[in-house]
PDB file of C-alpha atoms in Angstrom:
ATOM      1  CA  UNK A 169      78.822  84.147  68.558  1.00  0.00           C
ATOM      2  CA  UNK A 170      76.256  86.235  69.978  1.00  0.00           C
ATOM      3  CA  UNK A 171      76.384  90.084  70.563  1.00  0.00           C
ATOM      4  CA  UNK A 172      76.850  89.251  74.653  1.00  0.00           C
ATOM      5  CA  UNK A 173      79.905  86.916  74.051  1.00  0.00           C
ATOM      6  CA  UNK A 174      81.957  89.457  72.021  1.00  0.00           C
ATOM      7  CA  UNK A 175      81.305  91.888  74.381  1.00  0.00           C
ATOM      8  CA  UNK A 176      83.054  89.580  77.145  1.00  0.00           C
ATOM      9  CA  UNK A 177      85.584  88.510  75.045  1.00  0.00           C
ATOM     10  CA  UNK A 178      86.717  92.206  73.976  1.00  0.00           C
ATOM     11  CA  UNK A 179      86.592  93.459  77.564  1.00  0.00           C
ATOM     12  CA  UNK A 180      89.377  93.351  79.812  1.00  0.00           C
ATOM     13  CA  UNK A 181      88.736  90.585  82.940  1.00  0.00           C
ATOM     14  CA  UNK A 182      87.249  92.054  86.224  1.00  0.00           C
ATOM     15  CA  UNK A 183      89.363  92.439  89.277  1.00  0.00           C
ATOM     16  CA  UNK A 184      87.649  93.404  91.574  1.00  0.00           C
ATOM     17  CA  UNK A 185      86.627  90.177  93.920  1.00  0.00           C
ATOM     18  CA  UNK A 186      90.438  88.953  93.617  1.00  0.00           C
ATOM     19  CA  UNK A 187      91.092  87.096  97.252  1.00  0.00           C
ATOM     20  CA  UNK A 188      94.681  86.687  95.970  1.00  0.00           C
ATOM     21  CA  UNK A 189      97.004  88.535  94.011  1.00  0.00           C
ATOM     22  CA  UNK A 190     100.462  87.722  92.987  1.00  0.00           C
ATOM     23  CA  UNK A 191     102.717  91.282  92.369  1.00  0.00           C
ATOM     24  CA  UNK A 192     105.872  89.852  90.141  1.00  0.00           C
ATOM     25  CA  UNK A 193     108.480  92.771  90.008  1.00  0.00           C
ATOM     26  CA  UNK A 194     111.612  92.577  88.325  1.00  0.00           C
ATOM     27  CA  UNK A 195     113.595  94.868  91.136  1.00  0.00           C
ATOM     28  CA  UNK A 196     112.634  95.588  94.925  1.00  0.00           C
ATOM     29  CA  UNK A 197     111.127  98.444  94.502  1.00  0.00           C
ATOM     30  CA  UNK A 198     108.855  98.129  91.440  1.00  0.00           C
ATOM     31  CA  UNK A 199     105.543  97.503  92.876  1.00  0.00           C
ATOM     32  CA  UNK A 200     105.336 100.598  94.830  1.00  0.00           C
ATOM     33  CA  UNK A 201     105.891 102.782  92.179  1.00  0.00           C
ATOM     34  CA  UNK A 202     104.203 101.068  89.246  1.00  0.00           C
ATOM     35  CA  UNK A 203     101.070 100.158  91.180  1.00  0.00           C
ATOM     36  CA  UNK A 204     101.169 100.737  94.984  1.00  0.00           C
ATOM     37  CA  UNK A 205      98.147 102.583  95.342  1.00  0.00           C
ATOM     38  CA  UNK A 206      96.354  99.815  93.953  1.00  0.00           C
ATOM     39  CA  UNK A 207      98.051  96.655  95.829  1.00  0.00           C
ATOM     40  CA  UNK A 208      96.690  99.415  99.052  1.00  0.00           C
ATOM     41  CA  UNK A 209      93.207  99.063  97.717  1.00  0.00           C
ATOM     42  CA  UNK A 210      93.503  95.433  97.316  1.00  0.00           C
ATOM     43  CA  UNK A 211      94.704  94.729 100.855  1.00  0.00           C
ATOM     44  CA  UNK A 212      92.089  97.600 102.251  1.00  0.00           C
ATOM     45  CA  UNK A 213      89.511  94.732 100.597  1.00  0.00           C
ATOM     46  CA  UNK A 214      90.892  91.433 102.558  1.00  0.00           C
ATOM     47  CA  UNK A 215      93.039  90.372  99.135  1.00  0.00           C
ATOM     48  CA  UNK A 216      95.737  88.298 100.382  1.00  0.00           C
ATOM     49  CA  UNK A 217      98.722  89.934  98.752  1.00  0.00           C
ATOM     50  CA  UNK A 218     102.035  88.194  97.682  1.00  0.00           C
ATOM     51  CA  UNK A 219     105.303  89.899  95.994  1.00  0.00           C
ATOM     52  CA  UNK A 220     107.866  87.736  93.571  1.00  0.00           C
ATOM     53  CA  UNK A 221     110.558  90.207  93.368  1.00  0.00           C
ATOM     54  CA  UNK A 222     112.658  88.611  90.544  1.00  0.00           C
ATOM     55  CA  UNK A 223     116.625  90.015  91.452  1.00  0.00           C
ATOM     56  CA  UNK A 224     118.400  91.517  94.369  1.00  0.00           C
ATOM     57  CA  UNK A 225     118.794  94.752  93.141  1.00  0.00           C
ATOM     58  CA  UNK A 226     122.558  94.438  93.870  1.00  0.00           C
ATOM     59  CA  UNK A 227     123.574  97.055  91.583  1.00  0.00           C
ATOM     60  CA  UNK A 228     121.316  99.686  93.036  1.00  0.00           C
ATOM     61  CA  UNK A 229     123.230 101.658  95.631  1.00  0.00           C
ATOM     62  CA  UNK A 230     125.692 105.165  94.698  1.00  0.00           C
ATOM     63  CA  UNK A 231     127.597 104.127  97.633  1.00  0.00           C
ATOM     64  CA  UNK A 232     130.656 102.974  95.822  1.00  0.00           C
ATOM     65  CA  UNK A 233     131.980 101.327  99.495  1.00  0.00           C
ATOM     66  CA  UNK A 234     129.064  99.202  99.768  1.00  0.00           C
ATOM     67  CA  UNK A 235     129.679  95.042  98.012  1.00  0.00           C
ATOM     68  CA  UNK A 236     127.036  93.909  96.089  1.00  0.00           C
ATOM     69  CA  UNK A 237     125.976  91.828  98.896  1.00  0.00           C
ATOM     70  CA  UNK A 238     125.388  94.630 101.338  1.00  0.00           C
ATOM     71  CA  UNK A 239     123.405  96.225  98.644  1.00  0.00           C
ATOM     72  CA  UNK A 240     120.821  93.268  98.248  1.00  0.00           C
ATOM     73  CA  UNK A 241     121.118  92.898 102.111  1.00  0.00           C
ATOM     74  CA  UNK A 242     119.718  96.538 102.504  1.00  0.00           C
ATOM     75  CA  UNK A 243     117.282  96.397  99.390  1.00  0.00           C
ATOM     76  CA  UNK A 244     115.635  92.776 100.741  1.00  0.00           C
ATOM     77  CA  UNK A 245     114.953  94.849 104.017  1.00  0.00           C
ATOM     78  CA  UNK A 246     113.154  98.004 102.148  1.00  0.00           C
ATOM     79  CA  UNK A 247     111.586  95.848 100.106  1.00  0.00           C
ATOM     80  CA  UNK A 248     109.378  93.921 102.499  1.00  0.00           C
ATOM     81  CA  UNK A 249     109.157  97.478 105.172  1.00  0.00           C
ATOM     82  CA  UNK A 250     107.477  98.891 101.889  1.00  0.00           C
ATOM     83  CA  UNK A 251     105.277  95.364 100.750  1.00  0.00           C
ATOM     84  CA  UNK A 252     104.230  95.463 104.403  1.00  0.00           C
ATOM     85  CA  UNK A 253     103.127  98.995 104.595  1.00  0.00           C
ATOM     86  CA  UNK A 254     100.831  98.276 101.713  1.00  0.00           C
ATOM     87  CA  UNK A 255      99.327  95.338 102.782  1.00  0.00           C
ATOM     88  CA  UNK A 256     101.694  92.270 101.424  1.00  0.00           C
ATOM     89  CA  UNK A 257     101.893  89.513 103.537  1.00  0.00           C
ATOM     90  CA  UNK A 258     103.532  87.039 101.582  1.00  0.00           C
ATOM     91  CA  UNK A 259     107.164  87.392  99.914  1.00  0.00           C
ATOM     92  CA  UNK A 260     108.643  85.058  97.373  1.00  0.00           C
ATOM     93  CA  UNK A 261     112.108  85.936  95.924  1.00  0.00           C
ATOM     94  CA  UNK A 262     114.163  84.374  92.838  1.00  0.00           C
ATOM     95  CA  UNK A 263     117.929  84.427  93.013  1.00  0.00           C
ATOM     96  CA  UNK A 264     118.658  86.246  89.932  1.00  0.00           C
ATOM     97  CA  UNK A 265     121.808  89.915  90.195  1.00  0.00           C
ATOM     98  CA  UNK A 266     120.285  92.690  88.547  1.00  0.00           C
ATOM     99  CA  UNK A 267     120.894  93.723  85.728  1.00  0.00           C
ATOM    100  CA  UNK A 268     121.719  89.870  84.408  1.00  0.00           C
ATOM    101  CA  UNK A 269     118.657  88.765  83.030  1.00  0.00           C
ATOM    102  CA  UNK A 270     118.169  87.488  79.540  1.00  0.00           C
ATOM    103  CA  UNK A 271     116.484  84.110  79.011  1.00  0.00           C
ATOM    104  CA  UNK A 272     112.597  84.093  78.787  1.00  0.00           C
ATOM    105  CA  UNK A 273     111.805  80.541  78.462  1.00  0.00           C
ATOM    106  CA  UNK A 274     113.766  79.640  81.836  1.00  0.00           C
ATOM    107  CA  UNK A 275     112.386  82.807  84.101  1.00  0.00           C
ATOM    108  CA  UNK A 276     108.895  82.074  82.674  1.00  0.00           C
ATOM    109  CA  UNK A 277     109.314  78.541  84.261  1.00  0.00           C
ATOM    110  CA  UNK A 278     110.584  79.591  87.673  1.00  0.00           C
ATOM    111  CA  UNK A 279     107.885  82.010  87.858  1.00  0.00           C
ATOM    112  CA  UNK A 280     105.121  79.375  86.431  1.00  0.00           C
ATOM    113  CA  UNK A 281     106.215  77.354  89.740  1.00  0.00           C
ATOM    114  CA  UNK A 282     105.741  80.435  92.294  1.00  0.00           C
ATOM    115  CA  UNK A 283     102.453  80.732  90.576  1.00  0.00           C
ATOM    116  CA  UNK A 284     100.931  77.190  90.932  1.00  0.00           C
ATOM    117  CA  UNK A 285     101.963  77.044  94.730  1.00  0.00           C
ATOM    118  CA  UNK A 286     100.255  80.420  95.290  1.00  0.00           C
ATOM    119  CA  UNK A 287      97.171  79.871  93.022  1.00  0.00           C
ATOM    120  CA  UNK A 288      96.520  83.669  92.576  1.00  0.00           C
ATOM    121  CA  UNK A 289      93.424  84.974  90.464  1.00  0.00           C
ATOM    122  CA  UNK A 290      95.494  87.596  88.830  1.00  0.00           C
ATOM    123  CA  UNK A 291      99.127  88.559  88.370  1.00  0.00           C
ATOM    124  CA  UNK A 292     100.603  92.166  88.089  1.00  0.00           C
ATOM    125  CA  UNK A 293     104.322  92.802  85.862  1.00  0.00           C
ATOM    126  CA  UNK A 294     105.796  95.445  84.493  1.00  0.00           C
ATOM    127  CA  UNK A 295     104.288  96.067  80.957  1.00  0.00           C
ATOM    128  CA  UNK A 296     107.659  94.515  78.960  1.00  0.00           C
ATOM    129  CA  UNK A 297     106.071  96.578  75.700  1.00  0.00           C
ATOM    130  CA  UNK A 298     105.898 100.111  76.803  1.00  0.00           C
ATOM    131  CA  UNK A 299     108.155 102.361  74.281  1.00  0.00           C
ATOM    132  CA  UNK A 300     111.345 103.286  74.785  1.00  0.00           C
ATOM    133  CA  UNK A 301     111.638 100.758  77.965  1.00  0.00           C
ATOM    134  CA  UNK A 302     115.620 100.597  78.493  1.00  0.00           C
ATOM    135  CA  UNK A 303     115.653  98.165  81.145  1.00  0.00           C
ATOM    136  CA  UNK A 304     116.106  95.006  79.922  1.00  0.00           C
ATOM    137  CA  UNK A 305     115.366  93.249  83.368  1.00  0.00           C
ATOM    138  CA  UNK A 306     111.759  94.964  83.092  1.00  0.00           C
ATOM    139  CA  UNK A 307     111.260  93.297  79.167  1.00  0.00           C
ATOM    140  CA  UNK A 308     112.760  90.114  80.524  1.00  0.00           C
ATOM    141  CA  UNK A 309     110.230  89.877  83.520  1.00  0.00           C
ATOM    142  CA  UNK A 310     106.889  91.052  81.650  1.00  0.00           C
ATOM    143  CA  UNK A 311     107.666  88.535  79.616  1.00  0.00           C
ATOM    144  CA  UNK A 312     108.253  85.727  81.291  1.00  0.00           C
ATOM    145  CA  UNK A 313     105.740  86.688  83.454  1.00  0.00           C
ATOM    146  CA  UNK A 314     103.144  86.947  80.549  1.00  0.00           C
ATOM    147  CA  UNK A 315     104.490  83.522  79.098  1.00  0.00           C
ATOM    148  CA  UNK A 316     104.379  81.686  82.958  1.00  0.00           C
ATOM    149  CA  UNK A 317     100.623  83.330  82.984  1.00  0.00           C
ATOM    150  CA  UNK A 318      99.582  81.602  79.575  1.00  0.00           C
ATOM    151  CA  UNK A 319     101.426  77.999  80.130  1.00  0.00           C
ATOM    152  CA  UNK A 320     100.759  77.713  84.213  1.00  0.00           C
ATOM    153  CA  UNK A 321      97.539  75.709  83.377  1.00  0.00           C
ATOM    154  CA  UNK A 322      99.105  72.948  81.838  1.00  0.00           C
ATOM    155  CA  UNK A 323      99.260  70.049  83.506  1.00  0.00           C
ATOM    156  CA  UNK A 324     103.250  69.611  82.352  1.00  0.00           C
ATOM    157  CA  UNK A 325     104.532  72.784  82.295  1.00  0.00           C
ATOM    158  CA  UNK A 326     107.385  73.475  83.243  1.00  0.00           C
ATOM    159  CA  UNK A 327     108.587  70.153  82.470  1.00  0.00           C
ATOM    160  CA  UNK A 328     109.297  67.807  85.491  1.00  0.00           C
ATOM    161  CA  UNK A 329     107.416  69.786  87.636  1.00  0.00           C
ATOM    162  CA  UNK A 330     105.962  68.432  90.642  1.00  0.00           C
ATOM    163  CA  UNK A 331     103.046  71.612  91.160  1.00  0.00           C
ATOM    164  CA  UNK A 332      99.282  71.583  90.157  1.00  0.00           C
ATOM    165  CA  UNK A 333      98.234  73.035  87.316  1.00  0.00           C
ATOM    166  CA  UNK A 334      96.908  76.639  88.299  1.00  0.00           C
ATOM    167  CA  UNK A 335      95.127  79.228  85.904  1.00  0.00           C
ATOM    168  CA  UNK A 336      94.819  83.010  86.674  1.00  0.00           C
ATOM    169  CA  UNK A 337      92.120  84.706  85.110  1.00  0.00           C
ATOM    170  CA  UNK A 338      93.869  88.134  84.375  1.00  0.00           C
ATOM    171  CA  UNK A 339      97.189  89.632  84.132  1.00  0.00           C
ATOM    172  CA  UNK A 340      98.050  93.445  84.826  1.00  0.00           C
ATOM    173  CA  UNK A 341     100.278  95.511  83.379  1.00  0.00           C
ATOM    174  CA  UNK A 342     101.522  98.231  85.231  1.00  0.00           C
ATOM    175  CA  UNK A 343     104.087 100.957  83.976  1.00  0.00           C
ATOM    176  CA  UNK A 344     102.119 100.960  80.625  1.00  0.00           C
ATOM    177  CA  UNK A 345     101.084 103.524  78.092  1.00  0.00           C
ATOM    178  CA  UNK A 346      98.269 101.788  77.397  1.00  0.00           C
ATOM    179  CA  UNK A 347      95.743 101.257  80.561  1.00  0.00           C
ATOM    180  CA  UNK A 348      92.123  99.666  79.950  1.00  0.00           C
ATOM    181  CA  UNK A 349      91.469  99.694  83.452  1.00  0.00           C
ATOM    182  CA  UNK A 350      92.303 102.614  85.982  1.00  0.00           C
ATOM    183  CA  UNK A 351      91.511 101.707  89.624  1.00  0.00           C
ATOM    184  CA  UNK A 352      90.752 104.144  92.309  1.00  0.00           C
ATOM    185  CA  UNK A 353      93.739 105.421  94.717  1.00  0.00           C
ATOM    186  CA  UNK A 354      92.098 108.287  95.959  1.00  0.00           C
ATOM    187  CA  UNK A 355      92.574 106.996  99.634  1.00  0.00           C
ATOM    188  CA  UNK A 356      95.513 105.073  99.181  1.00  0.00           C
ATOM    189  CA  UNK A 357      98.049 107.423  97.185  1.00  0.00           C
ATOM    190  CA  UNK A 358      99.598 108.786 100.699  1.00  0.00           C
ATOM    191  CA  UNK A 359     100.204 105.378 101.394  1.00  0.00           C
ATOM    192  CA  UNK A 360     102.033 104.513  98.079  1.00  0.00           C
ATOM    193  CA  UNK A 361     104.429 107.516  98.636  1.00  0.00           C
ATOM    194  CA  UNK A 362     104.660 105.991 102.173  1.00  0.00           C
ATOM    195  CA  UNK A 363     105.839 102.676 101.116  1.00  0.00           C
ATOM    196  CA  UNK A 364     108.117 104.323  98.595  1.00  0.00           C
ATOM    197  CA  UNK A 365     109.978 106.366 101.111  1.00  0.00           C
ATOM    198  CA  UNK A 366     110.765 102.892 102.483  1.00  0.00           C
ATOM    199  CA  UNK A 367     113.463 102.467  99.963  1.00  0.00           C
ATOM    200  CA  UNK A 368     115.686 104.891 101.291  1.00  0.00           C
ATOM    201  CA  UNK A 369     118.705 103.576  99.343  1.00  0.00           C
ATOM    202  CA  UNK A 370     116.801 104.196  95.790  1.00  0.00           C
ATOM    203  CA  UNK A 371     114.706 107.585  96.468  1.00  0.00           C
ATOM    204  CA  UNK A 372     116.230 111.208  97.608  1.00  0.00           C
ATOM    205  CA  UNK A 373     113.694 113.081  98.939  1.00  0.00           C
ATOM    206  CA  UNK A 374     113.872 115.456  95.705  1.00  0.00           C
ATOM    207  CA  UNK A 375     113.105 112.520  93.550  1.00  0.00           C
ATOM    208  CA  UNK A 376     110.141 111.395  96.064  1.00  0.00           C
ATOM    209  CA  UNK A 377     109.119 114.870  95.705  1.00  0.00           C
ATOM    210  CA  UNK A 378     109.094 114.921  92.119  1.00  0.00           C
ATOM    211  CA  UNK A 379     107.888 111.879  91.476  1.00  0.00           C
ATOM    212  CA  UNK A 380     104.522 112.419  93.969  1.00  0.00           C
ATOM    213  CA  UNK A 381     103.964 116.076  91.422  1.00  0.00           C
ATOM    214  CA  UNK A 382     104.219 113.604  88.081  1.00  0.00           C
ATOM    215  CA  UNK A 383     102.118 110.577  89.829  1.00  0.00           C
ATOM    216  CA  UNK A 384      99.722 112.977  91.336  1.00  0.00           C
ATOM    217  CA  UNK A 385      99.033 114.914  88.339  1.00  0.00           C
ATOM    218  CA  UNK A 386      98.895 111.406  85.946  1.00  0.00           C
ATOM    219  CA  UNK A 387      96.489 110.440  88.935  1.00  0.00           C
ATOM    220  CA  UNK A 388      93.793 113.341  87.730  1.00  0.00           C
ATOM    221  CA  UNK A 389      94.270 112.442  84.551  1.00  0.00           C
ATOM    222  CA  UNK A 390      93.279 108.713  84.854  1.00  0.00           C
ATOM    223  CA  UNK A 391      90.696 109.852  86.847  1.00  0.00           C
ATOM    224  CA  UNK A 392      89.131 112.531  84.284  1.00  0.00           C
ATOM    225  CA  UNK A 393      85.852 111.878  83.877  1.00  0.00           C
ATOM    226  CA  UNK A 394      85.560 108.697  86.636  1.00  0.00           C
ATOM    227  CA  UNK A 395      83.176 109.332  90.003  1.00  0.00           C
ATOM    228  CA  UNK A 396      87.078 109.551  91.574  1.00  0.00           C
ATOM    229  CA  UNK A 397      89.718 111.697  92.191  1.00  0.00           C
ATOM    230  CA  UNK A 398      93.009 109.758  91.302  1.00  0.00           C
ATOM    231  CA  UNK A 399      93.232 106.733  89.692  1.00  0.00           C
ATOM    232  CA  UNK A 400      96.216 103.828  88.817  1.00  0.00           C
ATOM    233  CA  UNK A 401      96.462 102.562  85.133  1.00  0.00           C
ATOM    234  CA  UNK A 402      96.774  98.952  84.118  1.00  0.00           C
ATOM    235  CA  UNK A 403      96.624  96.832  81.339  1.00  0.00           C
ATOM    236  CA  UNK A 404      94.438  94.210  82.239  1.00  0.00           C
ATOM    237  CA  UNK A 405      94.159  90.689  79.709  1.00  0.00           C
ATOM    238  CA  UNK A 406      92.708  87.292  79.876  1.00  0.00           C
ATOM    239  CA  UNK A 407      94.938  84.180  78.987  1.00  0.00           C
ATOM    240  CA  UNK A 408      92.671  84.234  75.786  1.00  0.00           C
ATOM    241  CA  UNK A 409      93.685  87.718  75.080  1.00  0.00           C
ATOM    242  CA  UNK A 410      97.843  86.542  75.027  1.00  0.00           C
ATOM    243  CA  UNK A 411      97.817  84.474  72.004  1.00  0.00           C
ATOM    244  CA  UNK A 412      97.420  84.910  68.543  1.00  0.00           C
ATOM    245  CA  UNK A 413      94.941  87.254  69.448  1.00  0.00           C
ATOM    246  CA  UNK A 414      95.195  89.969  67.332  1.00  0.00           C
ATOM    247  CA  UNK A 415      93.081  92.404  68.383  1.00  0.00           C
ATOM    248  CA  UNK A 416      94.975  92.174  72.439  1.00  0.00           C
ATOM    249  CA  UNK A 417      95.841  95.768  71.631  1.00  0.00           C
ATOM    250  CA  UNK A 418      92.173  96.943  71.166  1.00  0.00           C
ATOM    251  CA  UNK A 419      91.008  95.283  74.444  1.00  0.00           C
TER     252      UNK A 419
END
């Protein structure tokens, strides 16, 4: 292998040039705060956006009057006030409580189908290795996700299915310790906290307000040293780079 070819194969995929993203996000509010700066960008660029949000989010109200079902009620309408206000045109959503999931192999096939009927170049999850992650929905979710993005290109997976075979070229990690590729939010960060305030039931305005002083000041530091001033942080791979790869953690 020539010096060129192991350059490629230990760099993270490009994504800039993506005409369609798919944003998979284990509860509705996800996207917006682990990357909605960037899904801005994309949309600012003509990227057709779409959003798999994975539960309802039913357990994600204080209001101890409100049923689960008025919860995911309220949470399905935040959810696509903040998608839109970023850019998202497109929203796909899995009938899953919060807070229940726990079987890889079968989420990994219902998101595997959402992925060969939308024929994205690149998918976006939460990063289901970061330390100390106590979610489990998040694990469950980066990993199917990251499973769904290795086996969509077969032509029989997930058995009995009657979609097309569809390979993405790169998966992103957001919410991860470990970025390789920072992308710049300078213009769009206004419009992440924006789309955030859209989820009225999740964020007090104290938390919004804390939250903007940690993402802004993360923002600079992604940034250091780029020709921007604030920056989002993914882990970007290739479908090469998620199995038996063992130097994934180096790319």
């Amino acid at each position: 292998m020539d010096s060129s070819a192991l350059h490629t194969l230990m760099a993270p995929p490009e994504l800039t040039g993506c005409r369609k993203i798919l944003c998979v996000q284990p509860h509705p509010d996800d996207n917006e705060v682990g990357m909605g700066g960037i899904i801005a960008s994309f949309a600012e660029k003509d990227c057709e956006i779409h959003y798999l949000t994975v539960t309802n989010g039913d357990l994600g109200a204080e209001d101890e009057q409100l049923s689960h079902e008025e919860i995911a009620k309220i949470r399905r309408v935040e959810l696509e006030a903040a998608g839109r206000m970023l850019g998202a045109t497109e929203f796909h959503q899995l009938q899953h409580g919060d807070g229940t999931l726990d079987h890889v192999p079968s989420l990994a096939e219902e998101i595997a189908e959402i992925i060969r009927s939308v024929q994205p170049e690149a998918l976006f999850c939460p990063d289901p290795w970061l330390a100390y992650e106590a979610h489990h929905d998040h694990i469950v979710v980066g990993k199917a996700t990251a499973q769904a993005f290795l086996l969509a290109g077969l032509a029989r997976y997930p058995k009995g299915t009657s979609t097309k075979p569809w390979q993405p070229q790169a998966i992103g990690f957001y919410f991860s310790s470990e970025p390789n590729t920072v992308i710049d939010i300078t213009g769009t960060f206004e419009q992440k906290f924006a789309a955030m305030a859209q989820h009225r039931s999740q964020f007090s305005d104290e938390l919004l307000a804390l939250y903007r002083l940690y993402f802004a000041e993360k923002g600079r530091q992604l940034a250091r040293d780029k020709d921007f001033e604030m920056g989002e942080g993914l882990k970007v791979l290739s479908p090469l780079h998620m199995h038996c790869f063992v130097d994934a953690k180096r790319i």
